[in-house]
């Protein structure tokens, strides 16, 4: 059974999809902890499912790296084997990435390498693209640059507002993320082993 720590910033519909999938005893992963960087509405999904959840705010730390170190410590304490960034709207510091790579994945609302960053849906519309989509990828030290695990396409309806397109993307994204996690957990999908790989081990002080 794979243990997941899920990182969010917003509504948490991808988190909810993972929680719903994990309610099936045959699903090979469980959410063991949820962390947000802000007062994310999605924390309510964790509370409703009786999963430990906490806010770890960057502004409470002297630097981004210090925030990342604190978050990493909390994740190790949770016993998670895989970190899932599901709508975390913040770049994870390099030390954090090195601590968990490659067991650290992100879902992004575009067909990477197209439209990386915080405004992927808006950027696809602004470019006049005919299609966009979703990418689930391993996080590396760049911004949305890590190895792609799974992608799915979504056609753009001309004149469609950003929020409506994003909602249609999320309808594809949620099952894609769940399927990707299931395949990692079952061994059907192997994470690329990089030089910086570290197994996630329980924190020595727990
Ligand atoms: C998702 O579409 C996710 O791909 C995106 O935020 C949304 C979160 O939705 N993430 C990014 O744009 C990261 N660059 P949710 O809170 O309903 O799961």
mmCIF file of C-alpha atoms and ligand atoms in Angstrom:
data_model
loop_
_atom_site.group_PDB
_atom_site.id
_atom_site.type_symbol
_atom_site.label_atom_id
_atom_site.label_comp_id
_atom_site.label_asym_id
_atom_site.label_seq_id
_atom_site.Cartn_x
_atom_site.Cartn_y
_atom_site.Cartn_z
ATOM 1 C CA UNK A 1 0.000 0.000 0.000
ATOM 2 C CA UNK A 2 1.423 3.362 -1.060
ATOM 3 C CA UNK A 3 1.042 6.241 1.409
ATOM 4 C CA UNK A 4 0.423 9.672 -0.082
ATOM 5 C CA UNK A 5 1.056 13.168 1.229
ATOM 6 C CA UNK A 6 -1.002 15.603 -0.863
ATOM 7 C CA UNK A 7 -0.092 19.301 -1.205
ATOM 8 C CA UNK A 8 -2.786 21.835 -2.110
ATOM 9 C CA UNK A 9 -3.447 25.571 -2.286
ATOM 10 C CA UNK A 10 -7.074 25.794 -3.402
ATOM 11 C CA UNK A 11 -10.341 23.934 -3.707
ATOM 12 C CA UNK A 12 -8.760 20.507 -3.660
ATOM 13 C CA UNK A 13 -10.933 18.697 -6.205
ATOM 14 C CA UNK A 14 -7.952 16.559 -7.214
ATOM 15 C CA UNK A 15 -7.355 15.756 -3.546
ATOM 16 C CA UNK A 16 -11.036 14.799 -3.244
ATOM 17 C CA UNK A 17 -10.687 12.479 -6.244
ATOM 18 C CA UNK A 18 -7.725 10.758 -4.575
ATOM 19 C CA UNK A 19 -9.606 10.465 -1.281
ATOM 20 C CA UNK A 20 -12.644 8.996 -3.063
ATOM 21 C CA UNK A 21 -10.477 6.506 -4.968
ATOM 22 C CA UNK A 22 -8.665 5.495 -1.787
ATOM 23 C CA UNK A 23 -11.981 4.754 -0.084
ATOM 24 C CA UNK A 24 -12.083 1.627 -2.268
ATOM 25 C CA UNK A 25 -10.193 -1.107 -0.392
ATOM 26 C CA UNK A 26 -8.833 -2.381 -3.731
ATOM 27 C CA UNK A 27 -7.140 0.954 -4.503
ATOM 28 C CA UNK A 28 -3.411 0.477 -3.774
ATOM 29 C CA UNK A 29 -2.775 3.902 -2.184
ATOM 30 C CA UNK A 30 -3.995 5.871 0.830
ATOM 31 C CA UNK A 31 -3.805 9.560 1.648
ATOM 32 C CA UNK A 32 -2.010 9.811 5.002
ATOM 33 C CA UNK A 33 -1.568 13.582 5.203
ATOM 34 C CA UNK A 34 -2.606 16.801 3.486
ATOM 35 C CA UNK A 35 -0.635 20.043 3.620
ATOM 36 C CA UNK A 36 -1.523 23.486 2.328
ATOM 37 C CA UNK A 37 0.570 26.646 2.056
ATOM 38 C CA UNK A 38 -2.463 28.838 2.783
ATOM 39 C CA UNK A 39 -6.046 28.626 4.106
ATOM 40 C CA UNK A 40 -7.079 26.304 1.284
ATOM 41 C CA UNK A 41 -10.750 25.394 1.003
ATOM 42 C CA UNK A 42 -9.703 21.882 0.026
ATOM 43 C CA UNK A 43 -8.483 21.179 3.571
ATOM 44 C CA UNK A 44 -12.144 20.504 4.355
ATOM 45 C CA UNK A 45 -11.983 17.377 2.173
ATOM 46 C CA UNK A 46 -9.197 16.025 4.363
ATOM 47 C CA UNK A 47 -11.071 16.856 7.555
ATOM 48 C CA UNK A 48 -14.232 15.178 6.223
ATOM 49 C CA UNK A 49 -12.215 12.038 5.440
ATOM 50 C CA UNK A 50 -10.518 12.101 8.852
ATOM 51 C CA UNK A 51 -7.081 12.608 7.311
ATOM 52 C CA UNK A 52 -4.533 14.743 9.212
ATOM 53 C CA UNK A 53 -4.203 18.142 7.552
ATOM 54 C CA UNK A 54 -2.130 21.212 8.305
ATOM 55 C CA UNK A 55 -1.189 24.591 6.912
ATOM 56 C CA UNK A 56 2.546 25.251 6.630
ATOM 57 C CA UNK A 57 2.855 28.905 5.612
ATOM 58 C CA UNK A 58 5.979 30.183 3.849
ATOM 59 C CA UNK A 59 5.641 33.552 5.607
ATOM 60 C CA UNK A 60 6.264 31.851 8.950
ATOM 61 C CA UNK A 61 9.795 30.932 7.864
ATOM 62 C CA UNK A 62 12.926 32.966 7.223
ATOM 63 C CA UNK A 63 13.382 31.633 3.681
ATOM 64 C CA UNK A 64 11.754 29.432 1.039
ATOM 65 C CA UNK A 65 14.302 26.718 1.816
ATOM 66 C CA UNK A 66 13.417 26.846 5.528
ATOM 67 C CA UNK A 67 9.738 26.501 4.609
ATOM 68 C CA UNK A 68 10.586 23.537 2.371
ATOM 69 C CA UNK A 69 12.640 21.916 5.139
ATOM 70 C CA UNK A 70 9.746 22.252 7.596
ATOM 71 C CA UNK A 71 7.296 20.845 5.082
ATOM 72 C CA UNK A 72 9.654 17.950 4.311
ATOM 73 C CA UNK A 73 9.934 17.156 8.017
ATOM 74 C CA UNK A 74 6.154 17.089 8.399
ATOM 75 C CA UNK A 75 5.830 14.831 5.366
ATOM 76 C CA UNK A 76 8.450 12.405 6.692
ATOM 77 C CA UNK A 77 6.606 12.339 10.008
ATOM 78 C CA UNK A 78 3.429 11.353 8.153
ATOM 79 C CA UNK A 79 5.134 8.239 6.781
ATOM 80 C CA UNK A 80 4.244 9.106 3.170
ATOM 81 C CA UNK A 81 5.982 7.207 0.348
ATOM 82 C CA UNK A 82 4.888 9.592 -2.422
ATOM 83 C CA UNK A 83 4.314 13.350 -2.406
ATOM 84 C CA UNK A 84 1.508 14.517 -4.711
ATOM 85 C CA UNK A 85 1.353 18.218 -5.557
ATOM 86 C CA UNK A 86 -2.293 18.590 -6.572
ATOM 87 C CA UNK A 87 -2.920 22.280 -7.073
ATOM 88 C CA UNK A 88 -0.084 23.593 -4.903
ATOM 89 C CA UNK A 89 0.445 27.051 -6.426
ATOM 90 C CA UNK A 90 3.993 27.454 -5.207
ATOM 91 C CA UNK A 91 7.387 26.318 -6.441
ATOM 92 C CA UNK A 92 8.948 23.774 -4.135
ATOM 93 C CA UNK A 93 12.506 24.674 -3.045
ATOM 94 C CA UNK A 94 15.427 22.698 -4.452
ATOM 95 C CA UNK A 95 16.273 21.095 -1.093
ATOM 96 C CA UNK A 96 12.725 19.798 -0.790
ATOM 97 C CA UNK A 97 12.826 18.359 -4.311
ATOM 98 C CA UNK A 98 16.182 16.665 -3.663
ATOM 99 C CA UNK A 99 14.835 15.161 -0.430
ATOM 100 C CA UNK A 100 11.998 13.320 -2.176
ATOM 101 C CA UNK A 101 12.979 12.903 -5.841
ATOM 102 C CA UNK A 102 11.736 11.006 -7.744
ATOM 103 C CA UNK A 103 8.870 10.184 -5.383
ATOM 104 C CA UNK A 104 7.333 13.593 -5.897
ATOM 105 C CA UNK A 105 4.729 14.228 -8.621
ATOM 106 C CA UNK A 106 2.694 17.191 -9.818
ATOM 107 C CA UNK A 107 -0.419 17.622 -11.891
ATOM 108 C CA UNK A 108 -0.433 20.575 -14.292
ATOM 109 C CA UNK A 109 -3.288 21.897 -16.458
ATOM 110 C CA UNK A 110 -1.485 21.934 -19.830
ATOM 111 C CA UNK A 111 0.392 19.653 -22.182
ATOM 112 C CA UNK A 112 3.915 20.291 -20.891
ATOM 113 C CA UNK A 113 6.359 21.513 -22.064
ATOM 114 C CA UNK A 114 3.710 23.952 -23.307
ATOM 115 C CA UNK A 115 2.398 26.536 -20.837
ATOM 116 C CA UNK A 116 4.355 25.880 -17.628
ATOM 117 C CA UNK A 117 3.799 28.069 -14.570
ATOM 118 C CA UNK A 118 0.880 29.409 -12.583
ATOM 119 C CA UNK A 119 -1.374 30.525 -15.484
ATOM 120 C CA UNK A 120 -1.339 27.531 -17.800
ATOM 121 C CA UNK A 121 -4.997 27.728 -18.828
ATOM 122 C CA UNK A 122 -4.890 31.481 -19.445
ATOM 123 C CA UNK A 123 -1.644 31.125 -21.405
ATOM 124 C CA UNK A 124 -3.107 28.425 -23.686
ATOM 125 C CA UNK A 125 -6.114 30.663 -24.424
ATOM 126 C CA UNK A 126 -3.901 33.709 -25.003
ATOM 127 C CA UNK A 127 -1.801 31.725 -27.474
ATOM 128 C CA UNK A 128 -4.907 30.879 -29.481
ATOM 129 C CA UNK A 129 -4.192 27.166 -29.067
ATOM 130 C CA UNK A 130 -6.673 24.655 -30.508
ATOM 131 C CA UNK A 131 -6.009 22.222 -27.698
ATOM 132 C CA UNK A 132 -4.433 21.969 -24.302
ATOM 133 C CA UNK A 133 -4.646 19.281 -21.644
ATOM 134 C CA UNK A 134 -3.175 17.833 -18.489
ATOM 135 C CA UNK A 135 0.253 16.528 -17.552
ATOM 136 C CA UNK A 136 1.196 14.448 -14.530
ATOM 137 C CA UNK A 137 4.956 14.593 -14.102
ATOM 138 C CA UNK A 138 7.779 13.996 -11.675
ATOM 139 C CA UNK A 139 8.879 17.238 -10.024
ATOM 140 C CA UNK A 140 12.471 18.275 -10.607
ATOM 141 C CA UNK A 141 14.243 21.499 -9.675
ATOM 142 C CA UNK A 142 12.805 23.432 -12.631
ATOM 143 C CA UNK A 143 9.306 24.876 -13.034
ATOM 144 C CA UNK A 144 7.119 22.121 -14.517
ATOM 145 C CA UNK A 145 10.118 20.580 -16.283
ATOM 146 C CA UNK A 146 10.343 17.096 -14.729
ATOM 147 C CA UNK A 147 9.826 13.797 -16.580
ATOM 148 C CA UNK A 148 6.290 13.367 -17.936
ATOM 149 C CA UNK A 149 4.387 10.341 -16.642
ATOM 150 C CA UNK A 150 0.953 10.753 -18.259
ATOM 151 C CA UNK A 151 -0.820 13.302 -20.469
ATOM 152 C CA UNK A 152 -4.347 13.793 -21.779
ATOM 153 C CA UNK A 153 -5.610 16.243 -24.408
ATOM 154 C CA UNK A 154 -8.525 18.655 -24.150
ATOM 155 C CA UNK A 155 -9.860 20.556 -27.191
ATOM 156 C CA UNK A 156 -10.344 24.297 -26.698
ATOM 157 C CA UNK A 157 -13.753 25.708 -27.626
ATOM 158 C CA UNK A 158 -13.190 29.086 -29.332
ATOM 159 C CA UNK A 159 -14.192 31.958 -27.066
ATOM 160 C CA UNK A 160 -14.462 29.739 -24.008
ATOM 161 C CA UNK A 161 -13.857 31.557 -20.691
ATOM 162 C CA UNK A 162 -10.779 30.515 -18.699
ATOM 163 C CA UNK A 163 -12.758 29.134 -15.770
ATOM 164 C CA UNK A 164 -14.935 26.950 -17.999
ATOM 165 C CA UNK A 165 -11.932 25.549 -19.854
ATOM 166 C CA UNK A 166 -10.140 24.917 -16.562
ATOM 167 C CA UNK A 167 -13.187 23.068 -15.236
ATOM 168 C CA UNK A 168 -13.288 20.880 -18.350
ATOM 169 C CA UNK A 169 -9.562 20.210 -17.952
ATOM 170 C CA UNK A 170 -10.103 19.231 -14.316
ATOM 171 C CA UNK A 171 -12.746 16.697 -15.337
ATOM 172 C CA UNK A 172 -9.994 14.941 -17.337
ATOM 173 C CA UNK A 173 -7.287 15.705 -14.786
ATOM 174 C CA UNK A 174 -8.872 14.041 -11.755
ATOM 175 C CA UNK A 175 -9.169 10.536 -13.268
ATOM 176 C CA UNK A 176 -5.730 10.911 -14.898
ATOM 177 C CA UNK A 177 -4.117 11.730 -11.542
ATOM 178 C CA UNK A 178 -5.942 8.871 -9.819
ATOM 179 C CA UNK A 179 -4.895 6.432 -12.559
ATOM 180 C CA UNK A 180 -1.288 7.628 -12.415
ATOM 181 C CA UNK A 181 -1.138 7.174 -8.635
ATOM 182 C CA UNK A 182 -2.763 3.756 -8.956
ATOM 183 C CA UNK A 183 -0.185 2.703 -11.560
ATOM 184 C CA UNK A 184 2.735 3.964 -9.459
ATOM 185 C CA UNK A 185 1.341 2.150 -6.425
ATOM 186 C CA UNK A 186 0.788 -1.104 -8.290
ATOM 187 C CA UNK A 187 4.207 -0.995 -9.930
ATOM 188 C CA UNK A 188 2.728 -0.664 -13.435
ATOM 189 C CA UNK A 189 4.426 2.738 -13.761
ATOM 190 C CA UNK A 190 8.012 3.175 -12.608
ATOM 191 C CA UNK A 191 9.286 6.539 -11.525
ATOM 192 C CA UNK A 192 12.525 7.491 -13.268
ATOM 193 C CA UNK A 193 15.421 6.951 -10.893
ATOM 194 C CA UNK A 194 17.667 10.004 -10.846
ATOM 195 C CA UNK A 195 20.987 10.574 -9.203
ATOM 196 C CA UNK A 196 19.306 12.470 -6.389
ATOM 197 C CA UNK A 197 16.927 9.709 -5.386
ATOM 198 C CA UNK A 198 16.339 9.291 -1.679
ATOM 199 C CA UNK A 199 13.848 6.889 -0.170
ATOM 200 C CA UNK A 200 11.424 8.640 2.168
ATOM 201 C CA UNK A 201 12.229 7.428 5.630
ATOM 202 C CA UNK A 202 10.435 8.286 8.862
ATOM 203 C CA UNK A 203 11.869 11.304 10.592
ATOM 204 C CA UNK A 204 14.294 10.208 13.325
ATOM 205 C CA UNK A 205 12.576 12.338 15.965
ATOM 206 C CA UNK A 206 9.135 10.742 15.637
HETATM 207 C C1 LIG B 1 -5.484 21.900 -11.044
HETATM 208 O O1 LIG B 1 -6.008 22.092 -12.324
HETATM 209 C C2 LIG B 1 -3.980 21.821 -11.106
HETATM 210 O O2 LIG B 1 -3.491 21.226 -12.270
HETATM 211 C C3 LIG B 1 -3.601 23.280 -11.077
HETATM 212 O O3 LIG B 1 -4.461 23.821 -10.106
HETATM 213 C C4 LIG B 1 -5.705 23.124 -10.167
HETATM 214 C C5 LIG B 1 -6.112 22.747 -8.759
HETATM 215 O O4 LIG B 1 -7.449 22.313 -8.748
HETATM 216 N N1 LIG B 1 -2.245 23.462 -10.742
HETATM 217 C C6 LIG B 1 -1.470 24.385 -11.303
HETATM 218 O O5 LIG B 1 -1.878 25.212 -12.092
HETATM 219 C C7 LIG B 1 -0.039 24.360 -10.847
HETATM 220 N N2 LIG B 1 0.781 25.141 -11.713
HETATM 221 P P1 LIG B 1 -8.072 21.654 -7.427
HETATM 222 O O6 LIG B 1 -7.670 22.543 -6.251
HETATM 223 O O7 LIG B 1 -9.544 21.662 -7.672
HETATM 224 O O8 LIG B 1 -7.498 20.265 -7.313
#
